Amino acid sequence: MRLLSLACAIALGLSSVAAQAATPQPSAKVPGSEAIVSKTLANGLKIVVWPDHDIPNANYYTFYKVGSRNEYPGITGLAHYFEHMMFNGTTKRAPGEFDRQMEAAGGSNNASTSNDLTIYTDWFPSSALETIFDLEGDRMANLSFDPKVVESEREVVFSERRSSIDNDNFGTLMEQMQATAWTAHPYQFPTIGWPSDIEGWKLDDLKKFFKTYYAPNNAVLVVAGDVDPAQVFALADKYLASLPKQPEPTPITTVEPEQQGERRLVVERADAQSPIVAYAFHSGIGAGSKEFPTLELLTTILSQGESSRLHQRLVEKEQAATQAGAFAEAGFDPGLLWIYAMLPPGGDMAKVETLLDDELAKVARDGVTAAELDKARNLKASAFWRGMATINGKARALGTYEVFNGDYRKLFDAPAAYDAVTAADVQALAKKILRIQNRTTGLLKPVAAAATAADKEAAK
């Protein structure tokens, strides 16, 4: 229905700002969601199960509430390191055995790390459910710290850092901007870790970090798919209930002080062909905030799709950039709103800054149109229902809302939350956030390679 109203709005050329609130909507009725059940073991591990019998498969998600936010100078990158180490053997299984047994049962897996979370995911036929519990319980309880494997994986992480940060222009620029935008909060640390820290981790650092953060009381387990909740809870009792609870991790209490003026930095790269202009604004909003849907809609209006404001102005109309985008960080604490433009070789960075400033000022000064807001709501609603169409989407969404919003059931309030946002809300948030004094500006500038001694000698 919203797609129809958007089409009508565009056809009628509506451009006025709609200040009135949309009619509040009830929670989304997702078929099968009434079957969701949860249980918390005595050791603090919360388990959420969504039975869905459409296909004979299941997902097993473990959300550990640990990321680079929980690190400090000397041990940056440890959460990401454990994203790797959890696949490298236990005191019961040799390195590689985790994958071999899972694949033999028809499963596959992956993992990811952010500022806030480390997430492990298994996809498998539901017939392999007990195998998955056995594997996951084993690595949570008995992870191996073989010094040879530790050193080998340290090199793997270093190689990943070189490819994703050191040899990636946008990765390098973002890392420098992140370190500049934050002065107090640990969001300043790169998730992959600083090079000297990766080189310097000690075995005791690893063991202490693992024991503190990879404990059952610091995790949420979500199983979705062709499973019986009673069987899931019985397997949890068998493989996970005996894991000891650990003392609660030290809470992160640092609040970033208000930024007092623009911060600017220039990264010069001899190997870069094309400039990049990027802004990082402090959003002041965490993922669990009631204002977060407004931030998501503002970001969507600015950057999602070829009809978005930034694409139309910078790429289509002015042809000053080949790509323009924006995204908002979603975490436990207020994060950054990133806005960026990729320029063609020889592109004019000053012109792109002027264009970006003009577009962002328009949003803050004039607000957004009813058609833009309706389009953004449609896109968010579409993404929500796409997620609800798969067991993977269901498991990931349940876990995300459980850790960031404190209750997986708030997932079903998401469509109504987007509908409740008004154009006035978006404009007010834009005015609050999109201020020069509140941003870090980063420029990636291609420069000529420095002449080597051999070059200088040849030129004589």
PDB file of N, CA and C in Angstrom, residues 167-170 267-277 320 322 341-349 443-449:
ATOM      1  N   ASN A 167      45.918  -1.214   2.432  1.00  0.00           N
ATOM      2  CA  ASN A 167      45.932  -1.144   0.966  1.00  0.00           C
ATOM      3  C   ASN A 167      44.576  -0.753   0.404  1.00  0.00           C
ATOM      4  N   ASP A 168      43.714  -0.211   1.242  1.00  0.00           N
ATOM      5  CA  ASP A 168      42.378   0.207   0.802  1.00  0.00           C
ATOM      6  C   ASP A 168      42.220   1.695   1.133  1.00  0.00           C
ATOM      7  N   ASN A 169      42.015   2.506   0.116  1.00  0.00           N
ATOM      8  CA  ASN A 169      41.992   3.959   0.337  1.00  0.00           C
ATOM      9  C   ASN A 169      40.867   4.390   1.289  1.00  0.00           C
ATOM     10  N   PHE A 170      39.666   3.879   1.059  1.00  0.00           N
ATOM     11  CA  PHE A 170      38.551   4.280   1.936  1.00  0.00           C
ATOM     12  C   PHE A 170      38.745   3.707   3.340  1.00  0.00           C
ATOM     13  N   VAL A 267      44.620  12.618   4.144  1.00  0.00           N
ATOM     14  CA  VAL A 267      45.454  11.434   3.951  1.00  0.00           C
ATOM     15  C   VAL A 267      46.010  11.502   2.537  1.00  0.00           C
ATOM     16  N   GLU A 268      47.315  11.512   2.412  1.00  0.00           N
ATOM     17  CA  GLU A 268      47.957  11.577   1.096  1.00  0.00           C
ATOM     18  C   GLU A 268      48.413  10.180   0.703  1.00  0.00           C
ATOM     19  N   ARG A 269      48.009   9.738  -0.486  1.00  0.00           N
ATOM     20  CA  ARG A 269      48.350   8.381  -0.932  1.00  0.00           C
ATOM     21  C   ARG A 269      48.959   8.437  -2.326  1.00  0.00           C
ATOM     22  N   ALA A 270      50.180   7.937  -2.445  1.00  0.00           N
ATOM     23  CA  ALA A 270      50.835   7.898  -3.754  1.00  0.00           C
ATOM     24  C   ALA A 270      50.226   6.830  -4.650  1.00  0.00           C
ATOM     25  N   ASP A 271      49.601   5.812  -4.045  1.00  0.00           N
ATOM     26  CA  ASP A 271      49.018   4.736  -4.845  1.00  0.00           C
ATOM     27  C   ASP A 271      47.549   4.953  -5.161  1.00  0.00           C
ATOM     28  N   ALA A 272      47.003   6.096  -4.755  1.00  0.00           N
ATOM     29  CA  ALA A 272      45.584   6.363  -5.008  1.00  0.00           C
ATOM     30  C   ALA A 272      45.411   7.037  -6.367  1.00  0.00           C
ATOM     31  N   GLN A 273      44.341   6.661  -7.062  1.00  0.00           N
ATOM     32  CA  GLN A 273      44.030   7.263  -8.349  1.00  0.00           C
ATOM     33  C   GLN A 273      42.935   8.325  -8.231  1.00  0.00           C
ATOM     34  N   SER A 274      42.049   8.135  -7.247  1.00  0.00           N
ATOM     35  CA  SER A 274      40.860   8.983  -7.171  1.00  0.00           C
ATOM     36  C   SER A 274      40.699   9.555  -5.770  1.00  0.00           C
ATOM     37  N   PRO A 275      40.308  10.837  -5.673  1.00  0.00           N
ATOM     38  CA  PRO A 275      40.093  11.431  -4.344  1.00  0.00           C
ATOM     39  C   PRO A 275      38.805  10.924  -3.693  1.00  0.00           C
ATOM     40  N   ILE A 276      38.749  11.076  -2.378  1.00  0.00           N
ATOM     41  CA  ILE A 276      37.542  10.775  -1.598  1.00  0.00           C
ATOM     42  C   ILE A 276      37.316  11.935  -0.632  1.00  0.00           C
ATOM     43  N   VAL A 277      36.073  12.341  -0.504  1.00  0.00           N
ATOM     44  CA  VAL A 277      35.677  13.326   0.507  1.00  0.00           C
ATOM     45  C   VAL A 277      34.693  12.639   1.445  1.00  0.00           C
ATOM     46  N   ALA A 320      30.113  15.395 -10.353  1.00  0.00           N
ATOM     47  CA  ALA A 320      31.333  15.687  -9.605  1.00  0.00           C
ATOM     48  C   ALA A 320      31.860  14.460  -8.872  1.00  0.00           C
ATOM     49  N   THR A 322      31.565   9.884  -8.640  1.00  0.00           N
ATOM     50  CA  THR A 322      31.082   8.643  -9.264  1.00  0.00           C
ATOM     51  C   THR A 322      30.165   7.871  -8.328  1.00  0.00           C
ATOM     52  N   ALA A 341      31.768  10.830  -0.616  1.00  0.00           N
ATOM     53  CA  ALA A 341      31.672  10.905  -2.080  1.00  0.00           C
ATOM     54  C   ALA A 341      32.979  10.398  -2.669  1.00  0.00           C
ATOM     55  N   MET A 342      32.845   9.495  -3.633  1.00  0.00           N
ATOM     56  CA  MET A 342      34.001   8.982  -4.377  1.00  0.00           C
ATOM     57  C   MET A 342      34.124   9.807  -5.662  1.00  0.00           C
ATOM     58  N   LEU A 343      35.278  10.402  -5.883  1.00  0.00           N
ATOM     59  CA  LEU A 343      35.473  11.285  -7.032  1.00  0.00           C
ATOM     60  C   LEU A 343      36.156  10.534  -8.176  1.00  0.00           C
ATOM     61  N   PRO A 344      36.004  11.015  -9.397  1.00  0.00           N
ATOM     62  CA  PRO A 344      36.782  10.429 -10.500  1.00  0.00           C
ATOM     63  C   PRO A 344      38.227  10.903 -10.408  1.00  0.00           C
ATOM     64  N   PRO A 345      39.153  10.261 -11.110  1.00  0.00           N
ATOM     65  CA  PRO A 345      40.544  10.738 -11.108  1.00  0.00           C
ATOM     66  C   PRO A 345      40.598  12.214 -11.499  1.00  0.00           C
ATOM     67  N   GLY A 346      41.349  12.998 -10.722  1.00  0.00           N
ATOM     68  CA  GLY A 346      41.439  14.431 -10.982  1.00  0.00           C
ATOM     69  C   GLY A 346      40.234  15.219 -10.497  1.00  0.00           C
ATOM     70  N   GLY A 347      39.315  14.593  -9.782  1.00  0.00           N
ATOM     71  CA  GLY A 347      38.098  15.259  -9.308  1.00  0.00           C
ATOM     72  C   GLY A 347      38.398  16.412  -8.368  1.00  0.00           C
ATOM     73  N   ASP A 348      37.454  17.360  -8.340  1.00  0.00           N
ATOM     74  CA  ASP A 348      37.628  18.597  -7.575  1.00  0.00           C
ATOM     75  C   ASP A 348      37.056  18.401  -6.164  1.00  0.00           C
ATOM     76  N   MET A 349      37.920  18.211  -5.183  1.00  0.00           N
ATOM     77  CA  MET A 349      37.460  17.951  -3.820  1.00  0.00           C
ATOM     78  C   MET A 349      36.768  19.167  -3.212  1.00  0.00           C
ATOM     79  N   LEU A 443      39.810  13.938   3.906  1.00  0.00           N
ATOM     80  CA  LEU A 443      40.082  14.017   2.465  1.00  0.00           C
ATOM     81  C   LEU A 443      41.157  13.004   2.114  1.00  0.00           C
ATOM     82  N   LEU A 444      40.883  12.185   1.145  1.00  0.00           N
ATOM     83  CA  LEU A 444      41.888  11.257   0.605  1.00  0.00           C
ATOM     84  C   LEU A 444      42.424  11.885  -0.664  1.00  0.00           C
ATOM     85  N   LYS A 445      43.699  12.254  -0.641  1.00  0.00           N
ATOM     86  CA  LYS A 445      44.284  13.043  -1.724  1.00  0.00           C
ATOM     87  C   LYS A 445      45.377  12.250  -2.436  1.00  0.00           C
ATOM     88  N   PRO A 446      45.203  11.931  -3.711  1.00  0.00           N
ATOM     89  CA  PRO A 446      46.282  11.267  -4.454  1.00  0.00           C
ATOM     90  C   PRO A 446      47.451  12.232  -4.638  1.00  0.00           C
ATOM     91  N   VAL A 447      48.645  11.739  -4.439  1.00  0.00           N
ATOM     92  CA  VAL A 447      49.848  12.571  -4.638  1.00  0.00           C
ATOM     93  C   VAL A 447      50.833  11.782  -5.480  1.00  0.00           C
ATOM     94  N   ALA A 448      51.804  12.521  -6.049  1.00  0.00           N
ATOM     95  CA  ALA A 448      52.833  11.860  -6.855  1.00  0.00           C
ATOM     96  C   ALA A 448      53.723  11.024  -5.956  1.00  0.00           C
ATOM     97  N   ALA A 449      54.151   9.886  -6.471  1.00  0.00           N
ATOM     98  CA  ALA A 449      55.047   9.029  -5.699  1.00  0.00           C
ATOM     99  C   ALA A 449      56.388   9.715  -5.511  1.00  0.00           C
TER     100      ALA A 449
END
